[in-house]
Amino acid sequence: MSLDRRKFLQRAGAGLAFGLAPIRGAQRERPANPGRPLSPSSGVGLPKSWREMRKLDAHNHVFTPVHRPNANWSEVENLVEAAEVLGIAKLFCSHPIVGGALVEIETVRDANNSVLAAMKRHPQRIAGYCFVQPGNGPAALDEMDRCLDAGMIGVKLYNQFKYSDPAVFPIAEKCIARGIPFLGHSAFLTDPRALAGQPKTSHALDFCALARRYPELLLILGHINGGGDWEWEIKGLRDCPGVFLDTSGSVLEDDTIERCVKELGHERVLFATDSTMEGCVGKVLSADLTAAQREDIFWRNFQRILDRRRS
Amino acid sequence: MIIDINAALGHYPFRALRSNSADQMIALMERNGIARAVVSSLHAVFYRDAHRGNEELWAEAQPHGDRFIPVATVNPKYAGWERDLAEAVEKWKARAIAVVPEHHGYGLNDEHGRAVLARISEYGVPVVLTQRFEDRRQRHRWDAAEDLQMAALLQAARNQPRLRFLLVNWQGLDGRQLANAGLKGRCLIDFARLQVVFRKDVPKLIDTLGVESIAFGSHMPFDYVGPSLVKLENIERLRPADYEAIAWRNAARFLGLGE
């Protein structure tokens, strides 16, 4: 499809992201059998007005170097366009260095600059996490200050260090001092090849270790459905009440959200997509939740975290 | 109306599934406005004798009339598989036949794969290829199956130029390569693992293979149905003329269900 964004929004009727036309489709036409008359008020399918439900995507990314001259903005524009269509009010994005690579601080700054550029272009839609590597030492802490002073709201760590590693502690301490969330890449990988590719990826028990050392840290276990045994992860968090988790990831497995709520309580569950945008909206819409629980997960729980930031 | 082309009944050895009996799946379909579902048997994947799973599937689906479109799973390495296949197609009137080479221990293009695909092609019914049931990163230590690879699919398409392919739960399909392998007009792909907005996998496939190549699929009961409902509603916003084709017409045409 080659629609540009303006045409897309016109056709989608999504220029007013939260004032969309009446939804048709699955809600409009849901016969129990072919040919059976439809019942628009049947309550079948997606909840009514799902696009208008406020949503904060607590885990997303800007990977394109859009801060450089003649940048290709298509990834960012597609991201914003999708958020508008899906009723996601704000995307909280980072640009981690992936693959387990440990890089110089200049490369880290360059990655963060792409997020800052996207924030500048779409200030109402994109907010940023500052990616840092504990291995950069004091320079990592300086980079946190630079990013936060430029408007970012938290830090994102990837898989260069286990979060139980003492190298991570100064970053956690700075997060506490500034009252900002620490979003951590996570997975309990049971596939030997996947684990070999990222041996220092933290799992629930690593998060618990950090949370026990720093109970006041706003710690978020990233993408419960990002690949790996999510049931193990949920059980691993049961005894660590201070740790939140986000719902993102490409795995859309039934019962994930309900298991999170049952084992951890819905207040610890944060809506996010990690680029699987339709899927992750759909998961929360499908989950057996009360309206209040769904609203908390879609945005209130994360808003409470944001409200705890100190200048 | 919605026809879901990506569903399964039965137990999965490595994770508890809700809604995996026929009655439970009917209730799930009712809650989500799904009129009919193409279902295969997970037991047929894991039993030594796959056909015993097929027998269970037909027995379980039968009381529900046309709500289920059962698919038989054939293991070409098992004794008498040709007779089982014949029974499924000729006696039970199966609309499609599934093969699971990774689980049954052969390759799509080795002697077993070529034999079973050739026989399915002779019957004139589509073959169902599920790329994977679960993400490999969470595999149980006894779960040795790998994802099906597009290269093997392309080779199989070239080996069997008249065979039609129902491709469910796939990701990473390149429409141009599929077209080059002669699959334009003879494949139907569900969007359970594809994106309509952001990555735009579905619009890209439509550009190269035509809208007739895409259908609604949810991978229930493994996955939530909501993600696919969201995608369908986005299809309707972006490409309203394509809505009905993707919601059900393409599936009905491909499987010969009539309208």
Coordinates of C-alpha atoms in Angstrom, one line a residue:
Chain A
M1 CA 0.0 0.0 0.0
S2 CA 1.4 3.3 -0.9
L3 CA -0.9 5.8 0.9
D4 CA 0.9 8.7 2.4
R5 CA 0.1 9.6 6.0
R6 CA -2.2 12.5 5.2
K7 CA -4.3 10.3 2.8
F8 CA -4.2 7.5 5.2
L9 CA -5.6 9.6 8.0
Q10 CA -8.3 11.0 5.7
R11 CA -9.4 7.6 4.6
A12 CA -9.1 6.2 8.1
G13 CA -11.1 9.1 9.5
A14 CA -8.4 9.1 12.2
G15 CA -7.2 12.6 12.0
L16 CA -9.1 13.2 15.2
A17 CA -7.4 10.3 16.9
F18 CA -9.9 10.1 19.8
G19 CA -13.0 11.2 18.0
L20 CA -13.3 8.5 15.4
A21 CA -16.3 7.7 13.4
P22 CA -18.6 4.9 14.7
I23 CA -16.7 1.6 14.5
R24 CA -17.9 -0.9 12.1
G25 CA -16.6 -4.3 11.2
A26 CA -16.4 -6.9 13.9
Q27 CA -18.8 -5.0 16.1
R28 CA -21.2 -4.3 13.2
E29 CA -21.4 -7.7 11.8
R30 CA -21.1 -10.6 14.1
P31 CA -23.6 -13.3 13.4
A32 CA -23.5 -16.4 15.4
N33 CA -24.2 -18.1 12.1
P34 CA -24.0 -16.9 8.6
G35 CA -27.1 -15.1 7.7
R36 CA -28.3 -14.6 11.3
P37 CA -29.5 -11.0 11.9
L38 CA -27.0 -8.8 13.5
S39 CA -27.3 -7.3 16.9
P40 CA -25.3 -4.1 17.3
S41 CA -25.9 -4.0 21.0
S42 CA -25.0 -7.6 21.5
G43 CA -21.7 -6.9 23.3
V44 CA -19.9 -9.3 21.0
G45 CA -16.4 -8.8 19.9
L46 CA -14.2 -5.8 20.9
P47 CA -15.5 -3.5 23.6
K48 CA -17.4 -0.6 22.3
S49 CA -15.4 2.6 21.5
W50 CA -12.1 0.8 22.1
R51 CA -10.2 3.3 19.9
E52 CA -11.3 6.1 22.2
M53 CA -10.0 4.4 25.3
R54 CA -7.0 6.3 26.5
K55 CA -3.8 4.4 26.2
L56 CA -0.2 5.0 27.1
D57 CA 2.3 2.7 25.3
A58 CA 5.0 2.3 28.0
H59 CA 7.5 0.4 25.8
N60 CA 8.2 1.3 22.2
H61 CA 11.1 2.2 20.1
V62 CA 12.6 4.6 17.5
F63 CA 15.4 2.7 15.8
T64 CA 16.0 4.9 12.8
P65 CA 18.7 7.5 13.1
V66 CA 16.3 10.3 12.4
H67 CA 18.5 13.0 13.9
R68 CA 20.9 12.8 11.0
P69 CA 20.7 14.9 7.9
N70 CA 18.3 13.7 5.2
A71 CA 16.9 11.1 7.6
N72 CA 14.3 8.7 6.6
W73 CA 11.3 9.4 8.8
S74 CA 9.0 6.7 7.5
E75 CA 9.4 4.4 10.6
V76 CA 8.5 7.2 12.9
E77 CA 5.6 8.4 10.8
N78 CA 4.2 4.9 10.6
L79 CA 4.6 4.6 14.3
V80 CA 2.7 7.9 14.9
E81 CA 0.1 7.0 12.3
A82 CA -0.6 3.6 14.0
A83 CA -0.8 5.2 17.4
E84 CA -3.5 7.6 16.0
V85 CA -5.5 4.8 14.5
L86 CA -5.3 2.7 17.6
G87 CA -6.0 5.5 20.0
I88 CA -2.6 5.4 21.7
A89 CA -2.2 8.9 23.2
K90 CA 1.6 8.6 23.8
L91 CA 4.4 6.3 22.9
F92 CA 7.3 6.0 25.3
C93 CA 10.2 5.2 23.1
S94 CA 13.9 4.2 23.4
H95 CA 16.7 3.3 21.1
P96 CA 18.7 0.5 22.8
I97 CA 21.8 -1.0 21.4
V98 CA 20.7 -4.6 20.8
G99 CA 22.5 -7.9 20.3
G100 CA 24.4 -7.6 23.6
A101 CA 27.0 -5.3 22.1
L102 CA 28.8 -3.0 24.6
V103 CA 29.6 0.2 22.8
E104 CA 31.3 3.5 23.5
I105 CA 29.3 6.3 25.1
E106 CA 29.3 8.3 21.8
T107 CA 27.3 5.5 20.2
V108 CA 24.9 5.5 23.1
R109 CA 24.5 9.3 22.7
D110 CA 23.9 8.9 19.0
A111 CA 21.1 6.3 19.7
N112 CA 19.5 8.6 22.2
N113 CA 19.7 11.5 19.8
S114 CA 17.3 9.7 17.4
V115 CA 14.7 9.5 20.2
L116 CA 15.2 13.2 21.0
A117 CA 14.7 14.1 17.4
A118 CA 11.5 12.1 17.2
M119 CA 10.3 13.7 20.5
K120 CA 11.0 17.1 18.9
R121 CA 9.1 16.3 15.7
H122 CA 6.1 14.7 17.5
P123 CA 6.1 16.2 21.0
Q124 CA 2.5 15.3 21.7
R125 CA 2.9 11.7 20.6
I126 CA 6.4 10.6 21.4
A127 CA 8.2 10.6 24.8
G128 CA 11.6 9.1 25.5
Y129 CA 13.5 6.7 27.7
C130 CA 17.2 7.3 27.9
F131 CA 19.1 4.1 26.9
V132 CA 22.3 3.6 29.0
Q133 CA 24.9 0.9 29.4
P134 CA 26.2 0.4 33.0
G135 CA 29.6 -0.4 31.4
N136 CA 30.1 3.2 30.4
G137 CA 30.5 4.2 34.1
P138 CA 30.1 7.8 35.1
A139 CA 29.5 8.8 31.4
A140 CA 26.3 6.7 31.6
L141 CA 25.1 8.8 34.5
D142 CA 26.0 12.0 32.6
E143 CA 24.0 10.7 29.7
M144 CA 21.1 10.2 31.9
D145 CA 21.2 13.8 33.0
R146 CA 21.5 15.0 29.4
C147 CA 18.5 13.0 28.3
L148 CA 16.3 13.8 31.3
D149 CA 17.1 17.5 31.1
A150 CA 16.0 17.3 27.4
G151 CA 12.7 15.9 28.5
M152 CA 13.0 12.2 28.6
I153 CA 11.0 10.4 31.3
G154 CA 13.0 7.4 32.3
V155 CA 15.9 5.0 31.5
K156 CA 15.9 1.9 29.4
L157 CA 18.5 -0.9 29.9
Y158 CA 19.0 -3.8 27.5
N159 CA 21.0 -7.0 27.9
Q160 CA 24.6 -5.8 28.3
F161 CA 24.5 -6.5 32.1
K162 CA 22.3 -8.6 34.4
Y163 CA 20.4 -6.2 36.6
S164 CA 21.7 -8.0 39.6
D165 CA 25.2 -6.9 38.6
P166 CA 26.7 -4.2 40.8
A167 CA 27.5 -2.2 37.7
V168 CA 23.8 -1.4 37.4
F169 CA 23.5 -0.1 41.0
P170 CA 24.6 3.5 40.3
I171 CA 22.0 3.8 37.5
A172 CA 19.3 2.5 39.8
E173 CA 20.4 5.0 42.5
K174 CA 20.2 7.8 40.0
C175 CA 16.7 6.7 38.9
I176 CA 15.6 6.8 42.6
A177 CA 17.1 10.3 43.0
R178 CA 15.3 11.6 40.0
G179 CA 12.1 9.6 40.6
I180 CA 12.1 8.1 37.2
P181 CA 11.2 4.6 36.0
F182 CA 13.8 2.0 35.0
L183 CA 12.5 -0.1 32.1
G184 CA 14.5 -3.3 31.6
H185 CA 14.6 -5.8 28.7
S186 CA 13.6 -9.1 30.0
A187 CA 13.0 -12.7 29.1
F188 CA 13.3 -16.2 30.6
L189 CA 14.7 -17.9 27.5
T190 CA 14.3 -21.7 27.4
D191 CA 15.6 -22.1 23.9
P192 CA 19.4 -22.7 24.1
R193 CA 20.1 -20.8 20.9
A194 CA 18.1 -17.8 21.9
L195 CA 19.8 -17.8 25.3
A196 CA 23.3 -18.1 23.7
G197 CA 22.5 -15.0 21.7
Q198 CA 21.8 -12.9 24.8
P199 CA 23.2 -14.7 27.9
K200 CA 23.0 -11.6 30.1
T201 CA 19.3 -11.0 29.5
S202 CA 17.7 -10.5 32.9
H203 CA 14.7 -12.5 34.0
A204 CA 12.2 -12.0 36.8
L205 CA 14.5 -13.1 39.6
D206 CA 17.2 -10.7 38.5
F207 CA 14.6 -7.9 38.7
C208 CA 13.6 -9.2 42.1
A209 CA 17.2 -9.0 43.3
L210 CA 17.5 -5.4 42.2
A211 CA 14.1 -4.5 43.7
R212 CA 15.1 -6.0 47.0
R213 CA 18.2 -3.9 47.1
Y214 CA 16.3 -0.8 46.0
P215 CA 12.7 -1.1 47.1
E216 CA 11.9 2.5 46.2
L217 CA 13.1 2.0 42.6
L218 CA 10.3 2.2 39.9
L219 CA 11.3 -1.0 38.1
I220 CA 9.5 -2.3 35.1
L221 CA 10.1 -5.7 33.7
G222 CA 9.8 -5.2 29.9
H223 CA 7.7 -7.2 27.5
I224 CA 6.2 -10.1 29.3
N225 CA 5.3 -11.4 25.9
G226 CA 8.6 -10.5 24.2
G227 CA 9.7 -14.2 23.8
G228 CA 10.6 -16.6 26.6
D229 CA 8.5 -18.4 29.2
W230 CA 6.1 -15.7 30.3
E231 CA 4.4 -18.0 32.8
W232 CA 7.8 -18.5 34.6
E233 CA 8.3 -14.7 34.6
I234 CA 5.0 -14.0 36.2
K235 CA 5.5 -16.6 38.9
G236 CA 9.0 -15.2 39.5
L237 CA 7.6 -11.8 40.2
R238 CA 5.0 -12.9 42.8
D239 CA 7.3 -12.2 45.8
C240 CA 8.5 -8.9 44.5
P241 CA 5.6 -6.5 44.9
G242 CA 7.6 -3.5 43.9
V243 CA 8.2 -4.6 40.3
F244 CA 5.8 -3.6 37.5
L245 CA 5.7 -5.4 34.2
D246 CA 4.6 -4.3 30.7
T247 CA 2.3 -6.3 28.4
S248 CA 4.2 -5.8 25.2
G249 CA 5.8 -8.3 22.8
S250 CA 5.1 -10.2 19.6
V251 CA 3.6 -13.2 21.5
L252 CA -0.1 -12.8 21.7
E253 CA -0.9 -15.8 23.9
D254 CA -4.3 -16.1 25.4
D255 CA -4.5 -15.8 29.2
T256 CA -1.3 -13.8 29.6
I257 CA -3.0 -10.7 30.9
E258 CA -5.4 -12.6 33.2
R259 CA -2.4 -14.5 34.7
C260 CA -0.6 -11.3 35.3
V261 CA -3.6 -9.8 37.1
K262 CA -4.3 -13.0 39.1
E263 CA -0.8 -13.5 40.3
L264 CA 0.4 -9.9 40.6
G265 CA -2.6 -7.6 40.8
H266 CA -3.7 -5.4 38.0
E267 CA -2.0 -2.3 39.5
R268 CA 1.4 -3.7 38.5
V269 CA 0.5 -4.3 34.9
L270 CA 1.3 -1.6 32.2
F271 CA 0.0 -1.5 28.7
A272 CA 2.8 -1.5 26.1
T273 CA 3.4 -2.8 22.6
D274 CA 7.1 -2.9 21.7
S275 CA 6.1 -2.4 18.1
T276 CA 3.4 -5.1 18.1
M277 CA 0.8 -2.4 18.2
E278 CA -2.5 -3.9 17.0
G279 CA -1.7 -7.2 18.7
C280 CA -1.0 -5.7 22.1
V281 CA -4.1 -3.4 22.0
G282 CA -6.1 -6.5 21.1
K283 CA -4.7 -8.5 24.0
V284 CA -5.9 -6.1 26.6
L285 CA -9.2 -5.7 24.9
S286 CA -9.7 -9.4 24.8
A287 CA -8.6 -10.0 28.4
D288 CA -11.3 -10.7 31.0
L289 CA -11.0 -7.5 32.9
T290 CA -13.3 -5.0 34.5
A291 CA -13.6 -1.7 32.8
A292 CA -11.7 -0.1 35.7
Q293 CA -8.9 -2.7 35.5
R294 CA -8.6 -2.2 31.8
E295 CA -8.4 1.6 32.2
D296 CA -5.7 1.2 34.9
I297 CA -3.7 -1.1 32.6
F298 CA -4.1 1.0 29.5
W299 CA -2.9 4.2 31.1
R300 CA -3.5 5.0 34.8
N301 CA -0.9 2.7 36.3
F302 CA 1.8 4.2 34.1
Q303 CA 0.5 7.7 34.7
R304 CA 1.0 7.2 38.4
I305 CA 4.6 6.2 37.7
L306 CA 5.1 9.3 35.6
D307 CA 3.6 11.5 38.3
R308 CA 6.3 10.4 40.8
R309 CA 9.1 12.0 38.8
R310 CA 11.1 14.8 40.4
S311 CA 12.5 17.6 38.4
Chain B
M1 CA -19.5 -12.5 9.0
I2 CA -16.1 -13.8 10.0
I3 CA -14.5 -17.1 9.0
D4 CA -11.3 -17.8 11.1
I5 CA -8.9 -20.0 9.1
N6 CA -6.4 -20.5 11.9
A7 CA -7.7 -22.5 14.9
A8 CA -7.1 -25.8 16.6
L9 CA -8.8 -28.1 19.1
G10 CA -7.3 -30.4 21.7
H11 CA -4.5 -30.3 24.2
Y12 CA -1.1 -28.9 23.6
P13 CA 1.6 -30.7 25.6
F14 CA 3.6 -27.7 26.8
R15 CA 1.0 -25.1 27.9
A16 CA -2.5 -25.1 29.3
L17 CA -5.0 -23.8 26.8
R18 CA -8.4 -22.3 27.5
S19 CA -11.2 -22.9 25.0
N20 CA -9.6 -26.0 23.4
S21 CA -12.7 -28.2 23.4
A22 CA -15.4 -27.8 20.8
D23 CA -18.0 -26.5 23.2
Q24 CA -15.5 -24.0 24.7
M25 CA -14.4 -22.8 21.3
I26 CA -18.0 -22.3 20.1
A27 CA -18.4 -20.1 23.2
L28 CA -15.2 -18.2 22.3
M29 CA -16.4 -17.8 18.7
E30 CA -19.8 -16.5 20.0
R31 CA -18.1 -13.9 22.2
N32 CA -16.0 -12.7 19.3
G33 CA -18.5 -12.8 16.4
I34 CA -16.8 -15.6 14.5
A35 CA -19.3 -17.5 12.4
R36 CA -17.1 -20.4 11.4
A37 CA -13.6 -21.7 12.1
V38 CA -11.1 -23.9 10.2
V39 CA -9.9 -26.3 12.9
S40 CA -7.2 -28.9 13.0
S41 CA -6.4 -31.4 15.8
L42 CA -3.5 -30.8 18.1
H43 CA -3.7 -34.4 19.1
A44 CA -3.1 -35.3 15.5
V45 CA 0.2 -33.4 15.7
F46 CA 1.4 -35.3 18.8
Y47 CA -0.2 -38.8 18.6
R48 CA 2.0 -41.4 17.0
D49 CA -1.0 -42.3 14.8
A50 CA -2.2 -38.8 13.7
H51 CA -5.4 -40.2 12.2
R52 CA -6.7 -41.1 15.6
G53 CA -6.6 -37.4 16.3
N54 CA -8.5 -36.7 13.1
E55 CA -11.2 -39.2 14.2
E56 CA -11.6 -37.4 17.5
L57 CA -11.7 -34.0 15.7
W58 CA -14.5 -35.1 13.4
A59 CA -16.5 -36.6 16.2
E60 CA -16.1 -33.5 18.3
A61 CA -17.0 -31.1 15.4
Q62 CA -19.9 -33.0 14.1
P63 CA -22.5 -31.9 16.7
H64 CA -21.8 -28.3 15.8
G65 CA -23.0 -28.4 12.3
D66 CA -21.2 -26.1 9.9
R67 CA -19.5 -23.9 12.6
F68 CA -16.3 -25.9 12.3
I69 CA -14.5 -26.7 9.1
P70 CA -12.3 -29.6 10.2
V71 CA -9.0 -30.2 8.6
A72 CA -7.3 -33.6 8.7
T73 CA -3.6 -33.9 9.6
V74 CA -1.7 -36.5 7.7
N75 CA 1.7 -38.1 8.6
P76 CA 3.4 -39.5 5.5
K77 CA 5.8 -41.5 7.5
Y78 CA 3.1 -43.5 9.2
A79 CA 1.8 -46.9 7.9
G80 CA -1.2 -46.6 5.7
W81 CA -1.2 -42.8 5.5
E82 CA -2.6 -42.9 1.9
R83 CA -5.7 -44.7 3.1
D84 CA -6.1 -42.2 6.0
L85 CA -5.8 -39.4 3.6
A86 CA -8.3 -40.9 1.2
E87 CA -10.8 -41.4 4.1
A88 CA -10.4 -37.8 5.1
V89 CA -11.0 -36.4 1.7
E90 CA -13.4 -38.9 0.1
K91 CA -15.5 -40.0 3.1
W92 CA -15.3 -37.1 5.5
K93 CA -15.1 -34.5 2.8
A94 CA -12.2 -32.6 4.4
R95 CA -11.8 -29.2 2.8
A96 CA -8.1 -29.2 3.4
I97 CA -5.3 -31.4 4.7
A98 CA -2.7 -30.3 7.2
V99 CA 0.9 -31.6 7.3
V100 CA 3.3 -30.8 10.2
P101 CA 6.7 -31.9 8.9
E102 CA 8.7 -30.5 11.8
H103 CA 6.6 -32.5 14.3
H104 CA 6.3 -35.7 12.3
G105 CA 10.0 -35.8 11.4
Y106 CA 10.4 -35.1 7.7
G107 CA 11.0 -32.2 5.3
L108 CA 8.5 -30.5 3.0
N109 CA 10.8 -31.4 0.1
D110 CA 12.2 -34.8 1.0
E111 CA 10.7 -38.0 -0.2
H112 CA 8.0 -38.0 2.4
G113 CA 7.1 -34.4 1.9
R114 CA 7.0 -34.6 -1.8
A115 CA 4.9 -37.8 -1.7
V116 CA 2.2 -36.3 0.6
L117 CA 2.0 -33.0 -1.2
A118 CA 1.7 -34.7 -4.5
R119 CA -1.2 -36.9 -3.2
I120 CA -2.9 -33.9 -1.7
S121 CA -2.5 -32.0 -4.9
E122 CA -4.1 -34.9 -6.8
Y123 CA -7.2 -34.7 -4.6
G124 CA -7.5 -31.0 -5.4
V125 CA -7.7 -29.8 -1.8
P126 CA -5.4 -27.2 -0.2
V127 CA -2.6 -28.1 2.1
V128 CA -2.5 -26.3 5.5
L129 CA 1.0 -25.3 6.6
T130 CA 1.3 -23.8 10.1
Q131 CA 4.6 -22.0 10.4
R132 CA 4.7 -22.6 14.2
F133 CA 2.3 -23.2 17.1
E134 CA 4.4 -21.2 19.6
D135 CA 7.4 -18.9 19.7
R136 CA 10.5 -20.9 19.8
R137 CA 12.1 -18.8 22.6
Q138 CA 9.8 -20.4 25.2
R139 CA 10.1 -24.0 24.0
H140 CA 9.8 -26.9 26.4
R141 CA 12.9 -29.1 26.5
W142 CA 11.0 -31.8 24.7
D143 CA 9.8 -29.5 22.0
A144 CA 12.2 -30.0 19.1
A145 CA 10.2 -28.5 16.2
E146 CA 11.6 -25.6 14.3
D147 CA 9.6 -22.9 12.5
L148 CA 8.8 -23.8 8.8
Q149 CA 11.0 -21.8 6.6
M150 CA 9.9 -19.8 3.6
A151 CA 12.6 -21.3 1.4
A152 CA 11.1 -24.7 1.9
L153 CA 7.7 -23.4 1.2
L154 CA 8.9 -21.8 -2.1
Q155 CA 10.5 -25.1 -3.1
A156 CA 7.4 -27.0 -2.3
A157 CA 5.3 -24.6 -4.3
R158 CA 7.6 -25.1 -7.3
N159 CA 7.5 -28.9 -6.9
Q160 CA 3.7 -29.0 -6.9
P161 CA 2.5 -26.3 -9.3
R162 CA -1.2 -27.1 -8.9
L163 CA -1.3 -27.5 -5.2
R164 CA -3.0 -24.7 -3.2
F165 CA -1.5 -23.6 0.1
L166 CA -3.3 -22.4 3.2
L167 CA -0.6 -20.6 5.2
V168 CA -1.5 -20.0 8.8
N169 CA 0.5 -18.3 11.6
W170 CA 3.2 -17.2 9.3
Q171 CA 5.4 -14.1 9.6
G172 CA 8.1 -12.8 7.3
L173 CA 6.5 -13.9 4.0
D174 CA 7.8 -12.0 1.0
G175 CA 5.0 -11.5 -1.4
R176 CA 7.3 -11.1 -4.4
Q177 CA 9.1 -14.3 -3.7
L178 CA 5.8 -16.1 -3.2
A179 CA 4.6 -14.7 -6.6
N180 CA 7.8 -15.8 -8.3
A181 CA 7.2 -19.3 -7.0
G182 CA 3.8 -19.3 -8.6
L183 CA 1.8 -18.9 -5.5
K184 CA -0.2 -15.8 -6.6
G185 CA -3.8 -17.0 -6.9
R186 CA -3.1 -20.3 -5.1
C187 CA -2.3 -19.4 -1.6
L188 CA -4.4 -17.9 1.3
I189 CA -2.5 -16.3 4.2
D190 CA -4.0 -15.5 7.6
F191 CA -3.0 -12.3 9.4
A192 CA -2.7 -13.7 13.0
R193 CA 1.1 -12.8 13.1
L194 CA 1.0 -9.9 10.5
Q195 CA 0.3 -6.2 11.0
V196 CA -2.1 -4.0 9.1
V197 CA -0.8 -0.7 10.5
F198 CA 2.8 0.2 11.5
R199 CA 4.7 -2.6 9.8
K200 CA 2.0 -2.9 7.1
D201 CA 2.7 -6.5 6.4
V202 CA -0.9 -7.1 5.1
P203 CA -1.0 -4.1 2.7
K204 CA 2.4 -5.2 1.3
L205 CA 1.2 -8.7 0.7
I206 CA -2.0 -7.3 -0.9
D207 CA 0.2 -5.2 -3.2
T208 CA 2.1 -8.2 -4.5
L209 CA -0.4 -11.1 -4.2
G210 CA -3.8 -9.4 -4.4
V211 CA -6.4 -9.1 -1.7
E212 CA -7.6 -12.6 -2.5
S213 CA -4.5 -13.9 -0.7
I214 CA -5.4 -12.6 2.8
A215 CA -7.9 -14.0 5.3
F216 CA -8.9 -13.5 8.9
G217 CA -7.1 -15.8 11.3
S218 CA -6.6 -15.7 15.1
H219 CA -4.6 -18.8 16.1
M220 CA -7.2 -19.5 18.8
P221 CA -7.1 -21.0 21.3
F222 CA -3.3 -20.3 21.6
D223 CA -3.7 -16.6 21.1
Y224 CA -6.2 -14.0 22.0
V225 CA -8.8 -13.3 19.3
G226 CA -8.8 -9.5 20.0
P227 CA -5.6 -8.8 18.0
S228 CA -7.2 -10.1 14.9
L229 CA -10.4 -8.3 15.4
V230 CA -8.4 -5.0 15.8
K231 CA -6.7 -5.8 12.5
L232 CA -9.9 -6.5 10.8
E233 CA -11.4 -3.2 11.9
N234 CA -8.3 -1.5 10.7
I235 CA -8.7 -3.2 7.3
E236 CA -12.2 -1.8 7.2
R237 CA -10.9 1.7 7.9
L238 CA -8.0 1.5 5.5
R239 CA -9.4 -0.6 2.7
P240 CA -13.2 -0.8 3.2
A241 CA -13.7 -2.5 -0.2
D242 CA -11.5 -5.4 1.0
Y243 CA -13.2 -5.9 4.3
E244 CA -15.6 -8.7 3.4
A245 CA -13.0 -10.5 1.2
I246 CA -10.7 -10.7 4.2
A247 CA -13.3 -11.3 6.8
W248 CA -14.8 -14.4 5.1
R249 CA -15.2 -14.3 1.3
N250 CA -11.7 -15.4 0.5
A251 CA -11.8 -18.3 2.9
A252 CA -15.2 -19.4 1.6
R253 CA -14.0 -19.3 -2.0
F254 CA -10.6 -20.9 -1.3
L255 CA -12.2 -23.8 0.7
G256 CA -15.2 -24.2 -1.6
L257 CA -17.7 -23.4 1.0
G258 CA -20.1 -21.4 -1.2
E259 CA -21.5 -18.1 -0.2

